[in-house]
């Protein structure tokens, strides 16, 4: 099975712009979660989508949003970019919406640099 | 506050030395516990996981971890490290029936050849 794929791998944007990142989960996986990784804050949960519905949300401002399509692919959008949004954005997929035997598998990430 | 704590920020070992990385969590209730590894330039990979049952779990590449419920700990061990184990290691927790994964700050392991 192919792993989790994320596009693009690298992005450079300027403050005030918006950006959309894409994630394709492992085939058959219905849950997609997004994380932000920075040197200062580490890995932080952004949100999770399952069956096209946002199931959980982390403590991030409303500028961060996402969606999931019927084929389980997910996108996240960040509007009005700030310098502090520079980070590695990771996507993880799992087969269910969390449970006693669920495991999240991570993609390679999208490196976003905001200038 | 609910959190995951990794005691060591950076660990430096020589090859063949034994490794133990500490992880404590402060969540109540039923939790699922994970160790992930991030090799330089690579994505996060699952080393091992604990959901229930035997508190001593074995993972890939000779790693194991022990869940001690009374201590809220899930320490990672390896009896003899190799240069190729140089990486960053993350302890993570999810609450039962939830994919909201909370990570520790990570421990950078450097193994000298």
PDB file of N, CA and C in Angstrom, chain A residues 31 33 35 37 42-43 45 48 55-57 88 90 94 96-108, chain B residues 32 34 36 38 41-46 49 51-52 88 90 94-105:
ATOM      1  N   UNK A  31      -9.895   8.442   8.315  1.00  0.00           N
ATOM      2  CA  UNK A  31      -9.610   9.551   9.226  1.00  0.00           C
ATOM      3  C   UNK A  31      -8.311  10.232   8.814  1.00  0.00           C
ATOM      4  N   UNK A  33      -5.810  13.419  10.160  1.00  0.00           N
ATOM      5  CA  UNK A  33      -5.494  14.423  11.180  1.00  0.00           C
ATOM      6  C   UNK A  33      -4.355  15.291  10.691  1.00  0.00           C
ATOM      7  N   UNK A  35      -1.255  18.104  11.866  1.00  0.00           N
ATOM      8  CA  UNK A  35      -0.404  18.556  12.962  1.00  0.00           C
ATOM      9  C   UNK A  35       0.548  19.626  12.451  1.00  0.00           C
ATOM     10  N   UNK A  37       4.326  21.196  13.229  1.00  0.00           N
ATOM     11  CA  UNK A  37       5.580  20.933  13.949  1.00  0.00           C
ATOM     12  C   UNK A  37       6.500  22.131  13.817  1.00  0.00           C
ATOM     13  N   UNK A  42       6.958  22.272  19.163  1.00  0.00           N
ATOM     14  CA  UNK A  42       6.895  20.839  18.929  1.00  0.00           C
ATOM     15  C   UNK A  42       5.737  20.468  18.026  1.00  0.00           C
ATOM     16  N   UNK A  43       5.207  19.291  18.250  1.00  0.00           N
ATOM     17  CA  UNK A  43       4.101  18.770  17.442  1.00  0.00           C
ATOM     18  C   UNK A  43       2.780  19.102  18.112  1.00  0.00           C
ATOM     19  N   UNK A  45      -1.522  19.262  17.620  1.00  0.00           N
ATOM     20  CA  UNK A  45      -2.697  18.796  16.885  1.00  0.00           C
ATOM     21  C   UNK A  45      -3.502  19.987  16.386  1.00  0.00           C
ATOM     22  N   UNK A  48      -8.947  16.977  13.139  1.00  0.00           N
ATOM     23  CA  UNK A  48      -9.144  15.658  12.563  1.00  0.00           C
ATOM     24  C   UNK A  48     -10.441  15.646  11.777  1.00  0.00           C
ATOM     25  N   UNK A  55     -13.974  16.183  13.377  1.00  0.00           N
ATOM     26  CA  UNK A  55     -14.319  15.444  14.589  1.00  0.00           C
ATOM     27  C   UNK A  55     -13.669  16.052  15.835  1.00  0.00           C
ATOM     28  N   UNK A  56     -12.463  16.543  15.671  1.00  0.00           N
ATOM     29  CA  UNK A  56     -11.757  17.162  16.794  1.00  0.00           C
ATOM     30  C   UNK A  56     -11.022  18.381  16.284  1.00  0.00           C
ATOM     31  N   UNK A  57     -10.799  19.318  17.175  1.00  0.00           N
ATOM     32  CA  UNK A  57     -10.066  20.520  16.796  1.00  0.00           C
ATOM     33  C   UNK A  57      -9.126  20.904  17.915  1.00  0.00           C
ATOM     34  N   UNK A  88       6.469  22.868   9.729  1.00  0.00           N
ATOM     35  CA  UNK A  88       6.238  21.639   8.972  1.00  0.00           C
ATOM     36  C   UNK A  88       4.831  21.172   9.318  1.00  0.00           C
ATOM     37  N   UNK A  90       2.126  18.339   9.124  1.00  0.00           N
ATOM     38  CA  UNK A  90       2.053  16.899   8.951  1.00  0.00           C
ATOM     39  C   UNK A  90       0.613  16.434   8.887  1.00  0.00           C
ATOM     40  N   UNK A  94      -5.614   7.301   9.604  1.00  0.00           N
ATOM     41  CA  UNK A  94      -5.905   6.071  10.324  1.00  0.00           C
ATOM     42  C   UNK A  94      -7.204   5.500   9.782  1.00  0.00           C
ATOM     43  N   UNK A  96      -9.858   4.322  11.330  1.00  0.00           N
ATOM     44  CA  UNK A  96     -11.120   4.670  11.978  1.00  0.00           C
ATOM     45  C   UNK A  96     -10.948   5.995  12.705  1.00  0.00           C
ATOM     46  N   UNK A  97     -11.986   6.360  13.405  1.00  0.00           N
ATOM     47  CA  UNK A  97     -11.954   7.646  14.112  1.00  0.00           C
ATOM     48  C   UNK A  97     -11.430   7.499  15.523  1.00  0.00           C
ATOM     49  N   UNK A  98     -10.451   6.698  15.702  1.00  0.00           N
ATOM     50  CA  UNK A  98      -9.890   6.506  17.029  1.00  0.00           C
ATOM     51  C   UNK A  98     -10.522   5.304  17.704  1.00  0.00           C
ATOM     52  N   UNK A  99      -9.727   4.562  18.410  1.00  0.00           N
ATOM     53  CA  UNK A  99     -10.279   3.387  19.052  1.00  0.00           C
ATOM     54  C   UNK A  99      -9.185   2.579  19.699  1.00  0.00           C
ATOM     55  N   UNK A 100      -9.535   1.454  20.177  1.00  0.00           N
ATOM     56  CA  UNK A 100      -8.578   0.710  20.981  1.00  0.00           C
ATOM     57  C   UNK A 100      -7.418   0.160  20.166  1.00  0.00           C
ATOM     58  N   UNK A 101      -7.576   0.058  18.867  1.00  0.00           N
ATOM     59  CA  UNK A 101      -6.481  -0.523  18.091  1.00  0.00           C
ATOM     60  C   UNK A 101      -6.074   0.373  16.930  1.00  0.00           C
ATOM     61  N   UNK A 102      -6.388   1.646  17.029  1.00  0.00           N
ATOM     62  CA  UNK A 102      -6.111   2.524  15.900  1.00  0.00           C
ATOM     63  C   UNK A 102      -4.703   3.097  15.968  1.00  0.00           C
ATOM     64  N   UNK A 103      -4.080   3.245  14.821  1.00  0.00           N
ATOM     65  CA  UNK A 103      -2.740   3.805  14.723  1.00  0.00           C
ATOM     66  C   UNK A 103      -2.742   4.861  13.631  1.00  0.00           C
ATOM     67  N   UNK A 104      -2.063   5.960  13.894  1.00  0.00           N
ATOM     68  CA  UNK A 104      -1.945   7.000  12.886  1.00  0.00           C
ATOM     69  C   UNK A 104      -0.623   6.847  12.146  1.00  0.00           C
ATOM     70  N   UNK A 105      -0.692   6.961  10.821  1.00  0.00           N
ATOM     71  CA  UNK A 105       0.481   6.875   9.962  1.00  0.00           C
ATOM     72  C   UNK A 105       0.696   8.247   9.338  1.00  0.00           C
ATOM     73  N   UNK A 106       1.933   8.717   9.437  1.00  0.00           N
ATOM     74  CA  UNK A 106       2.237  10.088   9.047  1.00  0.00           C
ATOM     75  C   UNK A 106       2.818  10.197   7.642  1.00  0.00           C
ATOM     76  N   UNK A 107       2.498  11.309   7.011  1.00  0.00           N
ATOM     77  CA  UNK A 107       3.106  11.646   5.734  1.00  0.00           C
ATOM     78  C   UNK A 107       4.406  12.398   5.933  1.00  0.00           C
ATOM     79  N   UNK A 108       5.079  12.760   4.843  1.00  0.00           N
ATOM     80  CA  UNK A 108       6.385  13.428   4.935  1.00  0.00           C
ATOM     81  C   UNK A 108       6.287  14.892   5.325  1.00  0.00           C
TER      82      UNK A 108
ATOM     83  N   UNK B  32      -4.068   5.467  25.001  1.00  0.00           N
ATOM     84  CA  UNK B  32      -3.245   4.690  24.085  1.00  0.00           C
ATOM     85  C   UNK B  32      -1.888   5.388  24.026  1.00  0.00           C
ATOM     86  N   UNK B  34       2.175   5.685  22.443  1.00  0.00           N
ATOM     87  CA  UNK B  34       2.960   5.459  21.235  1.00  0.00           C
ATOM     88  C   UNK B  34       4.370   6.022  21.406  1.00  0.00           C
ATOM     89  N   UNK B  36       7.103   7.282  18.479  1.00  0.00           N
ATOM     90  CA  UNK B  36       7.408   7.498  17.075  1.00  0.00           C
ATOM     91  C   UNK B  36       8.879   7.927  16.967  1.00  0.00           C
ATOM     92  N   UNK B  38      11.735   9.873  14.275  1.00  0.00           N
ATOM     93  CA  UNK B  38      11.911  10.706  13.081  1.00  0.00           C
ATOM     94  C   UNK B  38      13.399  10.727  12.757  1.00  0.00           C
ATOM     95  N   UNK B  41      15.677  13.897   8.032  1.00  0.00           N
ATOM     96  CA  UNK B  41      15.142  14.024   6.680  1.00  0.00           C
ATOM     97  C   UNK B  41      14.011  13.085   6.344  1.00  0.00           C
ATOM     98  N   UNK B  42      13.538  12.327   7.318  1.00  0.00           N
ATOM     99  CA  UNK B  42      12.459  11.372   7.051  1.00  0.00           C
ATOM    100  C   UNK B  42      11.218  11.715   7.863  1.00  0.00           C
ATOM    101  N   UNK B  43      10.105  11.053   7.524  1.00  0.00           N
ATOM    102  CA  UNK B  43       8.871  11.352   8.236  1.00  0.00           C
ATOM    103  C   UNK B  43       8.742  10.503   9.496  1.00  0.00           C
ATOM    104  N   UNK B  44       7.803  10.863  10.325  1.00  0.00           N
ATOM    105  CA  UNK B  44       7.555  10.138  11.561  1.00  0.00           C
ATOM    106  C   UNK B  44       7.164   8.695  11.269  1.00  0.00           C
ATOM    107  N   UNK B  45       7.807   7.789  11.986  1.00  0.00           N
ATOM    108  CA  UNK B  45       7.499   6.369  11.822  1.00  0.00           C
ATOM    109  C   UNK B  45       7.152   5.790  13.183  1.00  0.00           C
ATOM    110  N   UNK B  46       6.200   4.891  13.200  1.00  0.00           N
ATOM    111  CA  UNK B  46       5.795   4.261  14.439  1.00  0.00           C
ATOM    112  C   UNK B  46       6.828   3.227  14.873  1.00  0.00           C
ATOM    113  N   UNK B  49       3.557   0.626  20.031  1.00  0.00           N
ATOM    114  CA  UNK B  49       2.337   1.189  20.593  1.00  0.00           C
ATOM    115  C   UNK B  49       1.812   0.283  21.695  1.00  0.00           C
ATOM    116  N   UNK B  51      -1.896  -0.476  23.630  1.00  0.00           N
ATOM    117  CA  UNK B  51      -3.326  -0.221  23.764  1.00  0.00           C
ATOM    118  C   UNK B  51      -3.865  -0.889  25.017  1.00  0.00           C
ATOM    119  N   UNK B  52      -3.492  -2.149  25.232  1.00  0.00           N
ATOM    120  CA  UNK B  52      -3.962  -2.887  26.408  1.00  0.00           C
ATOM    121  C   UNK B  52      -3.157  -4.171  26.505  1.00  0.00           C
ATOM    122  N   UNK B  88      15.282  11.558  16.229  1.00  0.00           N
ATOM    123  CA  UNK B  88      14.493  12.181  17.294  1.00  0.00           C
ATOM    124  C   UNK B  88      13.334  11.242  17.631  1.00  0.00           C
ATOM    125  N   UNK B  90       9.751  10.577  19.754  1.00  0.00           N
ATOM    126  CA  UNK B  90       8.595  11.257  20.317  1.00  0.00           C
ATOM    127  C   UNK B  90       7.682  10.255  21.009  1.00  0.00           C
ATOM    128  N   UNK B  94      -2.941   9.175  22.952  1.00  0.00           N
ATOM    129  CA  UNK B  94      -4.307   9.504  22.561  1.00  0.00           C
ATOM    130  C   UNK B  94      -5.233   8.942  23.636  1.00  0.00           C
ATOM    131  N   UNK B  95      -6.328   9.658  23.821  1.00  0.00           N
ATOM    132  CA  UNK B  95      -7.346   9.125  24.712  1.00  0.00           C
ATOM    133  C   UNK B  95      -8.133   8.069  23.956  1.00  0.00           C
ATOM    134  N   UNK B  96      -8.674   7.134  24.698  1.00  0.00           N
ATOM    135  CA  UNK B  96      -9.423   6.056  24.066  1.00  0.00           C
ATOM    136  C   UNK B  96     -10.495   6.631  23.150  1.00  0.00           C
ATOM    137  N   UNK B  97     -10.617   6.076  21.964  1.00  0.00           N
ATOM    138  CA  UNK B  97     -11.647   6.462  21.012  1.00  0.00           C
ATOM    139  C   UNK B  97     -11.445   7.884  20.485  1.00  0.00           C
ATOM    140  N   UNK B  98     -10.186   8.284  20.369  1.00  0.00           N
ATOM    141  CA  UNK B  98      -9.908   9.650  19.956  1.00  0.00           C
ATOM    142  C   UNK B  98      -8.591   9.674  19.189  1.00  0.00           C
ATOM    143  N   UNK B  99      -8.550  10.417  18.092  1.00  0.00           N
ATOM    144  CA  UNK B  99      -7.314  10.534  17.316  1.00  0.00           C
ATOM    145  C   UNK B  99      -6.556  11.822  17.588  1.00  0.00           C
ATOM    146  N   UNK B 100      -6.972  12.582  18.581  1.00  0.00           N
ATOM    147  CA  UNK B 100      -6.281  13.803  18.964  1.00  0.00           C
ATOM    148  C   UNK B 100      -4.999  13.408  19.697  1.00  0.00           C
ATOM    149  N   UNK B 101      -3.900  13.337  18.966  1.00  0.00           N
ATOM    150  CA  UNK B 101      -2.656  12.822  19.527  1.00  0.00           C
ATOM    151  C   UNK B 101      -1.834  13.956  20.143  1.00  0.00           C
ATOM    152  N   UNK B 102      -1.430  13.759  21.400  1.00  0.00           N
ATOM    153  CA  UNK B 102      -0.601  14.753  22.090  1.00  0.00           C
ATOM    154  C   UNK B 102       0.819  14.210  22.211  1.00  0.00           C
ATOM    155  N   UNK B 103       1.750  15.027  21.797  1.00  0.00           N
ATOM    156  CA  UNK B 103       3.145  14.609  21.737  1.00  0.00           C
ATOM    157  C   UNK B 103       3.972  15.232  22.849  1.00  0.00           C
ATOM    158  N   UNK B 104       5.006  14.507  23.248  1.00  0.00           N
ATOM    159  CA  UNK B 104       6.031  15.117  24.069  1.00  0.00           C
ATOM    160  C   UNK B 104       6.927  15.987  23.195  1.00  0.00           C
ATOM    161  N   UNK B 105       7.838  16.692  23.832  1.00  0.00           N
ATOM    162  CA  UNK B 105       8.700  17.631  23.112  1.00  0.00           C
ATOM    163  C   UNK B 105       9.746  16.937  22.252  1.00  0.00           C
TER     164      UNK B 105
END
